[in-house]
Tab-separated table of C-alpha atoms in Angstrom:
chain	number	residue	atom	x	y	z
T	574	MET	CA	37.450	30.810	110.289
T	575	ASN	CA	41.035	29.534	110.367
T	576	ILE	CA	43.667	29.398	107.622
T	577	TYR	CA	46.633	27.298	107.809
T	578	TYR	CA	50.304	27.530	107.061
T	579	ASP	CA	52.391	24.609	105.695
T	580	SER	CA	55.958	25.150	106.933
T	581	GLU	CA	57.517	22.743	104.333
T	582	LYS	CA	55.978	24.103	101.342
T	583	GLU	CA	55.972	27.847	102.857
T	584	CYS	CA	52.340	27.850	102.045
T	585	TRP	CA	49.121	29.741	103.305
T	586	TYR	CA	45.852	27.950	102.726
T	587	THR	CA	41.998	27.805	103.673
T	588	ALA	CA	39.779	24.870	104.066
T	589	SER	CA	36.940	27.161	102.492
T	590	ARG	CA	36.037	26.793	98.737
T	591	ASP	CA	35.669	30.559	98.497
T	592	THR	CA	38.558	32.660	97.084
T	593	TYR	CA	40.172	35.122	99.906
T	594	LEU	CA	42.978	37.443	99.760
T	595	PHE	CA	45.518	37.762	102.682
T	596	GLY	CA	47.770	40.755	103.584
T	597	ALA	CA	48.425	44.075	102.243
T	598	SER	CA	49.971	42.324	98.920
T	599	ASN	CA	46.688	40.284	98.540
T	600	MET	CA	48.122	36.825	98.431
T	601	CYS	CA	45.511	34.523	97.064
T	602	LEU	CA	45.016	31.796	99.621
T	603	ALA	CA	44.957	28.043	98.315
T	604	ASN	CA	41.948	25.975	99.071
T	605	LEU	CA	43.147	22.797	100.842
T	606	MET	CA	42.214	19.984	103.170
T	607	PRO	CA	43.885	21.036	106.605
T	608	ALA	CA	46.586	18.666	107.754
T	609	ALA	CA	46.756	17.817	111.499
T	610	ASN	CA	50.600	19.150	111.646
T	611	HIS	CA	49.960	22.555	110.000
T	612	ALA	CA	49.841	25.567	112.277
T	613	ALA	CA	46.165	26.908	112.207
T	614	PHE	CA	45.280	30.623	113.151
T	615	PRO	CA	41.946	32.080	113.693
T	616	ILE	CA	41.369	34.957	111.307
T	617	VAL	CA	38.530	37.638	110.423
T	618	PRO	CA	36.797	37.404	107.123
T	619	HIS	CA	36.073	40.640	105.524
T	620	GLU	CA	34.358	40.814	102.010
T	621	ASP	CA	36.954	39.005	99.749
T	622	LYS	CA	39.953	39.438	102.670
T	623	VAL	CA	41.132	37.904	105.797
T	624	GLY	CA	43.212	39.480	108.353
T	625	PRO	CA	44.314	41.359	109.754
T	626	LEU	CA	48.172	40.433	109.419
T	627	ILE	CA	49.933	42.688	111.884
T	628	GLY	CA	53.651	43.001	111.399
T	629	ILE	CA	55.933	43.955	114.516
T	630	MET	CA	59.392	45.316	113.542
T	631	ILE	CA	62.188	44.425	115.811
T	632	ALA	CA	65.870	44.199	115.164
T	633	ARG	CA	69.002	41.741	115.522
T	634	ASN	CA	71.726	42.043	117.804
T	635	LYS	CA	75.455	42.112	117.313
T	636	HIS	CA	75.100	38.346	117.727
T	637	ASN	CA	72.635	38.268	114.682
T	638	LYS	CA	69.921	37.275	117.304
T	639	LEU	CA	66.265	38.556	117.134
T	640	ILE	CA	65.741	40.867	119.831
T	641	GLY	CA	62.337	42.353	120.949
T	642	ASN	CA	59.649	42.175	123.652
T	643	GLY	CA	58.579	38.692	122.898
T	644	GLU	CA	56.284	38.281	126.071
T	645	LEU	CA	54.348	41.448	124.711
T	646	PHE	CA	53.932	40.006	121.242
T	647	LYS	CA	52.849	36.561	122.552
T	648	GLN	CA	50.153	38.486	124.725
T	649	LEU	CA	48.965	40.433	121.680
T	650	GLN	CA	48.559	37.090	119.588
T	651	GLU	CA	46.528	35.452	122.333
T	652	LYS	CA	44.480	38.541	122.729
T	653	LEU	CA	43.910	38.507	119.063
T	654	GLN	CA	42.553	34.530	119.070
T	655	GLN	CA	40.165	35.535	122.062
T	656	HIS	CA	38.493	37.835	119.770
T	657	ALA	CA	37.664	37.638	116.095
T	658	GLY	CA	41.406	36.474	115.022
T	659	GLY	CA	44.445	37.784	113.394
T	660	ILE	CA	48.013	36.996	112.965
T	661	ILE	CA	51.139	38.772	114.220
T	662	VAL	CA	54.578	38.331	112.446
T	663	ILE	CA	57.730	39.615	113.865
T	664	PHE	CA	60.421	40.522	111.533
T	665	PRO	CA	63.551	42.607	111.296
T	666	PRO	CA	63.514	45.529	108.673
T	667	GLU	CA	66.001	43.821	106.498
T	668	ASN	CA	63.495	40.978	105.924
T	669	LEU	CA	60.814	42.948	104.327
T	670	GLN	CA	60.712	42.350	100.453
T	671	THR	CA	58.640	43.586	97.510
T	672	GLU	CA	55.552	41.488	98.086
T	673	LYS	CA	56.547	39.256	101.164
T	674	LEU	CA	58.620	39.095	104.190
T	675	THR	CA	60.322	36.435	106.343
T	676	GLY	CA	59.406	36.677	109.835
T	677	TYR	CA	58.255	34.524	112.967
T	678	ILE	CA	54.432	33.694	113.776
T	679	PHE	CA	53.613	32.430	117.352
T	680	CYS	CA	51.750	28.826	116.874
T	681	SER	CA	49.617	28.517	120.237
T	682	SER	CA	49.529	24.664	119.719
T	683	ARG	CA	53.098	24.227	119.691
T	684	ASN	CA	53.775	27.069	122.470
T	685	SER	CA	56.843	28.510	120.135
T	686	TRP	CA	57.549	30.979	117.542
T	687	ILE	CA	57.949	29.511	113.827
T	688	LYS	CA	59.639	30.778	110.838
T	689	ALA	CA	57.352	31.697	108.180
T	690	ILE	CA	56.879	33.563	105.021
T	691	THR	CA	53.842	35.921	104.813
T	692	PRO	CA	52.529	38.397	102.490
T	693	LEU	CA	53.267	42.049	103.402
T	694	PRO	CA	51.252	43.116	106.513
T	695	ASN	CA	48.244	45.192	106.648
T	696	ILE	CA	49.947	47.004	109.539
T	697	VAL	CA	53.314	47.396	111.039
T	698	TYR	CA	54.101	48.554	114.632
T	699	ASN	CA	57.644	49.684	115.195
T	700	ARG	CA	59.094	47.903	118.178
T	701	VAL	CA	62.682	48.223	117.308
T	702	PRO	CA	64.735	48.148	120.418
T	703	PHE	CA	67.756	50.072	119.285
T	704	ARG	CA	68.255	53.780	118.478
T	705	LYS	CA	71.004	52.789	116.215
T	706	THR	CA	68.976	50.281	114.154
T	707	GLU	CA	66.595	53.282	113.158
T	708	LYS	CA	69.677	55.179	111.772
T	709	GLN	CA	70.733	52.410	109.221
T	710	GLU	CA	69.664	52.053	105.755
T	711	PRO	CA	67.496	48.698	106.054
T	712	PHE	CA	65.069	50.695	108.621
T	713	GLN	CA	65.201	53.585	106.459
T	714	THR	CA	64.550	51.649	103.221
T	715	ALA	CA	61.817	49.578	104.968
T	716	VAL	CA	59.904	52.845	106.498
T	717	SER	CA	60.088	54.344	102.755
T	718	PHE	CA	58.668	51.093	101.320
T	719	LEU	CA	55.735	50.990	103.808
T	720	LYS	CA	54.926	54.530	103.130
T	721	GLU	CA	54.924	53.987	99.342
T	722	GLN	CA	52.833	50.971	99.711
T	723	GLY	CA	50.209	52.917	102.141
T	724	ILE	CA	50.751	50.347	104.676
T	725	PRO	CA	50.257	51.883	108.186
T	726	PHE	CA	53.260	52.164	110.192
T	727	PHE	CA	52.956	53.677	113.828
T	728	ASN	CA	55.210	54.831	116.463
T	729	ALA	CA	57.877	55.891	113.870
T	730	SER	CA	60.964	56.425	116.102
T	731	PHE	CA	62.545	56.705	119.332
T	732	ILE	CA	62.177	60.149	120.824
T	733	ASN	CA	64.986	62.547	121.319
T	734	LYS	CA	64.740	64.173	124.707
T	735	TRP	CA	65.749	67.463	123.620
T	736	GLU	CA	63.557	67.616	120.650
T	737	LEU	CA	60.566	66.676	123.030
T	738	HIS	CA	61.708	69.342	125.404
T	739	GLN	CA	61.631	71.909	122.520
T	740	LEU	CA	58.376	70.753	121.193
T	741	PHE	CA	56.433	70.680	124.303
T	742	ARG	CA	57.932	74.035	125.401
T	743	ASP	CA	56.093	75.468	122.520
T	744	SER	CA	52.682	74.439	123.892
T	745	PRO	CA	51.110	76.869	126.408
T	746	PHE	CA	49.861	74.198	128.577
T	747	LEU	CA	52.594	71.976	128.690
T	748	LYS	CA	55.457	74.391	128.921
T	749	GLU	CA	54.010	75.303	132.619
T	750	HIS	CA	55.086	71.438	133.318
T	751	LEU	CA	58.449	71.128	132.306
T	752	PRO	CA	61.424	71.352	134.449
T	753	LYS	CA	64.149	74.092	133.517
T	754	THR	CA	66.094	72.262	130.906
T	755	THR	CA	69.070	73.097	128.574
T	756	LEU	CA	71.650	71.408	126.284
T	757	LEU	CA	74.953	70.800	127.694
T	758	LYS	CA	77.458	72.068	125.167
T	759	GLN	CA	80.587	73.425	127.081
T	760	LYS	CA	81.951	73.967	130.547
T	761	GLU	CA	79.983	77.114	131.069
T	762	ASP	CA	76.800	75.696	130.412
T	763	PHE	CA	77.414	73.308	133.347
T	764	ALA	CA	78.784	76.087	135.632
T	765	ASP	CA	75.894	78.377	134.906
T	766	PHE	CA	73.319	75.774	135.474
T	767	LEU	CA	74.643	74.459	138.690
T	768	LEU	CA	75.310	77.592	140.301
T	769	THR	CA	71.550	78.767	139.321
T	770	TYR	CA	69.721	75.774	140.476
T	771	LYS	CA	72.173	73.905	142.917
T	772	ASN	CA	70.523	70.591	142.409
T	773	ILE	CA	70.569	69.284	138.862
T	774	TYR	CA	70.540	66.295	137.002
T	775	LEU	CA	72.540	65.368	133.592
T	776	LYS	CA	70.437	63.053	131.438
T	777	PRO	CA	71.713	61.630	128.136
T	778	VAL	CA	69.497	63.162	125.092
T	779	GLU	CA	69.150	59.201	123.502
T	780	GLY	CA	69.213	57.589	127.065
T	781	PHE	CA	66.922	54.692	128.102
T	782	LYS	CA	65.799	52.720	131.300
T	783	GLY	CA	67.325	55.364	133.605
T	784	LYS	CA	70.815	54.552	132.605
T	785	ASN	CA	73.888	57.118	132.600
T	786	ILE	CA	72.122	59.557	134.586
T	787	TYR	CA	73.889	61.812	137.022
T	788	ARG	CA	72.286	63.670	139.981
T	789	ILE	CA	74.687	66.826	141.024
T	790	ARG	CA	74.301	68.737	144.185
T	791	LEU	CA	76.367	72.069	145.054
T	792	LYS	CA	76.506	72.244	148.906
T	793	GLN	CA	76.691	75.363	151.009
T	794	ASN	CA	80.465	75.007	151.531
T	795	ASP	CA	80.755	74.763	147.741
T	796	SER	CA	81.443	71.190	147.535
T	797	ILE	CA	79.790	69.248	144.792
T	798	HIS	CA	78.206	65.662	145.258
T	799	VAL	CA	77.904	63.669	142.152
T	800	SER	CA	75.472	60.753	142.325
T	801	THR	CA	74.993	57.724	139.865
T	802	THR	CA	72.749	54.650	140.779
T	803	GLU	CA	75.876	52.873	141.778
T	804	GLU	CA	77.746	55.359	143.814
T	805	THR	CA	78.282	59.143	145.204
T	806	LYS	CA	81.437	60.743	144.774
T	807	TYR	CA	82.590	64.047	146.483
T	808	TYR	CA	84.482	67.054	144.974
T	809	SER	CA	85.975	70.254	146.258
T	810	SER	CA	85.427	72.296	143.074
T	811	LEU	CA	83.600	72.754	139.712
T	812	ASN	CA	86.710	72.449	137.914
T	813	GLN	CA	87.371	69.099	139.557
T	814	VAL	CA	84.125	67.969	138.597
T	815	TRP	CA	84.403	69.076	135.096
T	816	GLU	CA	87.744	67.218	134.654
T	817	GLN	CA	86.315	64.031	135.640
T	818	TYR	CA	83.547	64.055	133.605
T	819	GLN	CA	83.893	66.103	130.547
T	820	GLN	CA	84.952	63.502	128.135
T	821	ASP	CA	81.848	61.203	129.023
T	822	TRP	CA	79.399	64.197	128.939
T	823	LEU	CA	80.744	65.902	125.825
T	824	GLN	CA	81.075	62.389	124.067
T	825	ARG	CA	77.374	62.072	123.815
T	826	GLU	CA	74.771	64.586	123.956
T	827	TYR	CA	73.380	65.567	127.623
T	828	LEU	CA	70.439	67.458	129.049
T	829	LEU	CA	71.131	69.801	132.046
T	830	GLN	CA	67.730	69.561	134.109
T	831	GLU	CA	66.723	71.238	137.311
T	832	GLU	CA	66.113	68.701	140.242
T	833	ILE	CA	62.365	68.873	141.126
T	834	ASP	CA	61.698	68.550	145.194
T	835	GLY	CA	59.345	65.683	144.744
T	836	ALA	CA	56.597	64.665	146.949
T	837	LEU	CA	57.381	61.897	149.405
T	838	TYR	CA	55.570	58.747	150.420
T	839	ASN	CA	56.881	56.951	153.497
T	840	GLY	CA	59.961	59.265	153.248
T	841	ASN	CA	60.953	58.573	149.705
T	842	ARG	CA	60.037	60.277	146.424
T	843	TYR	CA	57.990	58.677	143.910
T	844	ASP	CA	56.904	59.499	140.211
T	845	PHE	CA	54.430	58.329	137.855
T	846	ARG	CA	54.614	56.268	134.830
T	847	LEU	CA	51.612	56.904	132.598
T	848	LEU	CA	50.620	54.397	129.678
T	849	VAL	CA	48.561	56.140	127.078
T	850	THR	CA	47.014	54.602	124.118
T	851	PHE	CA	44.897	55.926	121.192
T	852	GLU	CA	41.107	55.196	121.052
T	853	ASN	CA	39.331	57.989	119.082
T	854	ARG	CA	41.205	60.215	121.267
T	855	TYR	CA	44.535	59.498	123.411
T	856	VAL	CA	43.279	58.104	126.677
T	857	LEU	CA	45.224	56.953	129.932
T	858	THR	CA	45.370	53.142	129.902
T	859	GLY	CA	47.215	52.839	133.261
T	860	VAL	CA	49.305	54.419	135.913
T	861	GLY	CA	52.214	52.869	137.484
T	862	VAL	CA	53.971	54.455	140.430
T	863	ARG	CA	57.831	54.082	141.184
T	864	GLN	CA	59.438	55.057	144.249
T	865	SER	CA	63.224	55.275	144.841
T	866	THR	CA	64.586	53.257	147.889
T	867	GLN	CA	68.312	52.152	147.651
T	868	GLN	CA	69.262	55.453	145.669
T	869	ASN	CA	67.635	58.557	144.952
T	870	VAL	CA	68.753	59.310	141.553
T	871	THR	CA	66.284	57.323	139.559
T	872	THR	CA	62.988	55.475	140.507
T	873	HIS	CA	63.389	52.795	137.659
T	874	ILE	CA	62.871	49.308	138.975
T	875	PRO	CA	66.271	47.917	137.464
T	876	SER	CA	68.110	50.596	139.465
T	877	GLY	CA	66.582	49.625	142.757
T	878	GLY	CA	63.126	51.314	142.492
T	879	LYS	CA	60.137	50.219	144.211
T	880	LEU	CA	56.692	49.287	142.733
T	881	LEU	CA	53.642	51.210	144.307
T	882	SER	CA	49.883	50.845	143.808
T	883	TYR	CA	48.519	53.897	142.373
T	884	GLN	CA	45.383	53.686	144.867
T	885	GLU	CA	48.340	54.589	147.730
T	886	VAL	CA	48.721	57.823	146.433
T	887	GLN	CA	45.859	58.526	144.158
T	888	GLN	CA	44.140	62.098	144.342
T	889	LYS	CA	41.701	63.724	142.362
T	890	GLU	CA	44.217	66.494	141.306
T	891	HIS	CA	46.320	63.692	139.852
T	892	ASP	CA	43.456	62.175	137.839
T	893	LEU	CA	42.576	65.572	136.405
T	894	PHE	CA	46.175	66.589	135.347
T	895	PHE	CA	46.803	63.021	133.859
T	896	LYS	CA	43.405	63.419	131.771
T	897	LYS	CA	44.473	66.774	130.620
T	898	ILE	CA	48.321	65.915	129.781
T	899	VAL	CA	47.814	62.756	127.966
T	900	ASP	CA	45.897	64.251	124.943
T	901	HIS	CA	47.980	67.267	124.654
T	902	CYS	CA	51.262	65.094	124.290
T	903	GLY	CA	49.627	62.778	122.130
T	904	ILE	CA	48.361	65.164	119.403
T	905	LEU	CA	51.970	67.015	119.562
T	906	LEU	CA	53.874	63.614	119.047
T	907	THR	CA	51.597	62.877	116.192
T	908	GLN	CA	52.248	66.051	114.574
T	909	LYS	CA	55.837	65.850	114.936
T	910	TYR	CA	56.547	62.212	114.310
T	911	GLY	CA	53.314	60.808	112.656
T	912	PHE	CA	50.540	58.659	114.056
T	913	THR	CA	51.660	57.582	117.594
T	914	GLY	CA	49.352	54.614	118.740
T	915	GLU	CA	50.764	54.337	122.222
T	916	PHE	CA	53.459	56.029	124.682
T	917	SER	CA	54.422	56.467	128.172
T	918	ILE	CA	54.990	59.594	130.052
T	919	ASP	CA	57.278	60.119	133.053
T	920	ALA	CA	55.791	62.775	135.498
T	921	CYS	CA	55.857	63.832	139.022
T	922	VAL	CA	54.174	66.158	141.736
T	923	ASP	CA	56.201	68.223	143.882
T	924	LYS	CA	55.691	69.024	147.334
T	925	ASN	CA	53.755	72.314	146.579
T	926	GLY	CA	51.384	70.421	144.050
T	927	GLN	CA	52.843	71.257	141.010
T	928	TYR	CA	52.994	68.866	138.345
T	929	TYR	CA	56.090	67.957	135.954
T	930	LEU	CA	56.539	65.926	133.107
T	931	PHE	CA	60.043	64.696	132.520
T	932	GLU	CA	60.058	62.500	129.293
T	933	VAL	CA	57.966	60.458	126.763
T	934	ASN	CA	58.777	56.920	125.507
T	935	ALA	CA	57.497	55.929	122.126
T	936	LYS	CA	58.219	52.297	122.993
T	937	PRO	CA	56.945	51.663	126.267
T	938	MET	CA	58.460	48.827	128.268
T	939	LEU	CA	56.256	45.964	129.954
T	940	PHE	CA	54.642	47.240	132.978
T	941	ASP	CA	54.888	45.292	136.070
T	942	GLU	CA	51.102	45.624	136.781
T	943	LYS	CA	49.232	42.932	135.202
T	944	GLU	CA	46.201	44.674	134.808
T	945	ILE	CA	47.828	47.580	133.191
T	946	GLU	CA	49.454	45.090	130.672
T	947	GLU	CA	46.177	43.420	130.197
T	948	LYS	CA	44.246	46.624	129.210
T	949	ARG	CA	47.384	47.640	127.076
T	950	CYS	CA	46.926	44.417	124.992
T	951	GLN	CA	43.105	45.064	124.468
T	952	GLN	CA	43.822	48.745	123.679
T	953	LEU	CA	46.265	47.642	120.869
T	954	ILE	CA	44.315	44.958	119.437
T	955	LYS	CA	41.360	47.686	118.962
T	956	LEU	CA	43.903	49.759	117.170
T	957	PHE	CA	45.399	47.118	114.902
T	958	TYR	CA	41.660	46.351	113.956
T	959	SER	CA	40.946	50.026	113.096
T	960	LEU	CA	43.842	50.683	111.250
T	961	THR	CA	43.402	47.736	109.021
T	962	ASN	CA	39.725	48.213	108.592
T	963	PHE	CA	38.909	44.755	109.920
T	964	PRO	CA	35.766	44.566	112.353
T	965	PHE	CA	36.487	44.391	115.973
T	966	GLN	CA	34.243	42.204	117.995
T	967	ASN	CA	32.030	44.313	120.209
T	968	LYS	CA	33.721	47.314	118.853
T	969	SER	CA	31.354	50.215	119.717
T	970	GLN	CA	32.142	53.080	117.184
T	971	GLU	CA	34.741	53.812	114.412
T	972	MET	CA	37.949	55.226	115.409
T	973	THR	CA	39.389	58.442	113.751
T	974	HIS	CA	42.986	59.264	113.629
T	975	PRO	CA	44.124	62.608	115.384
T	976	LYS	CA	45.009	65.503	112.965
T	977	THR	CA	48.693	65.618	111.585
């Protein structure tokens, strides 16, 4: 069935004579004759309710403009309409009120996002793009309110890389796949780590997209090469390096991490980007392969990395490792941060066949591989239906949550 939205009167209604409740705040839909200029949305009737209404929390930038992965949200709305139905509303945390919110819904007939007032959503998916937003009062207040209302809220926050390392280090299985890592607090930490491992990385604890990463190499003549994605600089002593970079390195938290001698493909190292979603258990949704080309500091595409097909490097050993690691990671993330519906893993294999896990991202960016994004949307839609108790078309079995 369809429900309709009258933007002028800020009214949701249905053409049905039956009474239906909409959203977590149980808004009673009006019974009206549909108008041609009103946005229509396929939706699932379930007992006396219609839905699901899926909230996606985003944020405003310094120019007060809403920021989020609009392409992903649009794809999710289109996928919902291809199945039984449902509505996605995107909103910043400060727009959440006691029984309603002000956000934006995607209208397919107009191919645009339109402003709308909706009841409280049946579920909220956290896609806030800024760490600083999650530390501010509106976000914290919104999360507390959703918890009080019993509204599912998943992927609760960004992940701190040092916290993650400590969490995984306590796992007998995962600790075998972690590069040697420590927190940089003072010059002695840097000196000891560099002298021990020779080739190391400095990574910001709250970094993203491969930015502000340094690769540092201690040469046999005691010279030190410091590389970023833009350039390499050369120093004659450790003291020189420290004097040059200490202000930046101590101003924000950095990790020291040993460099892994990664396997090569056509002369350049590569690593894996795994997309993981929850469907009764944590499952591998797709594998992206990124290869360094212009520089060897990072394989991130925006920094000059190259996209490879997984089939080019696929081995049964890779497949087995991925299958093992995704469930271990997902269960621990849920225990630490609350239910995690999707995440991505950056991993690699070294020249000796040993696998390493570098980091986990609780808010995966869009994958360049269309087939992975297609499957991702499908998995998220199943999850939305499951967490809101609305029936999913062709759903084979009921989902259960991992233990927290």
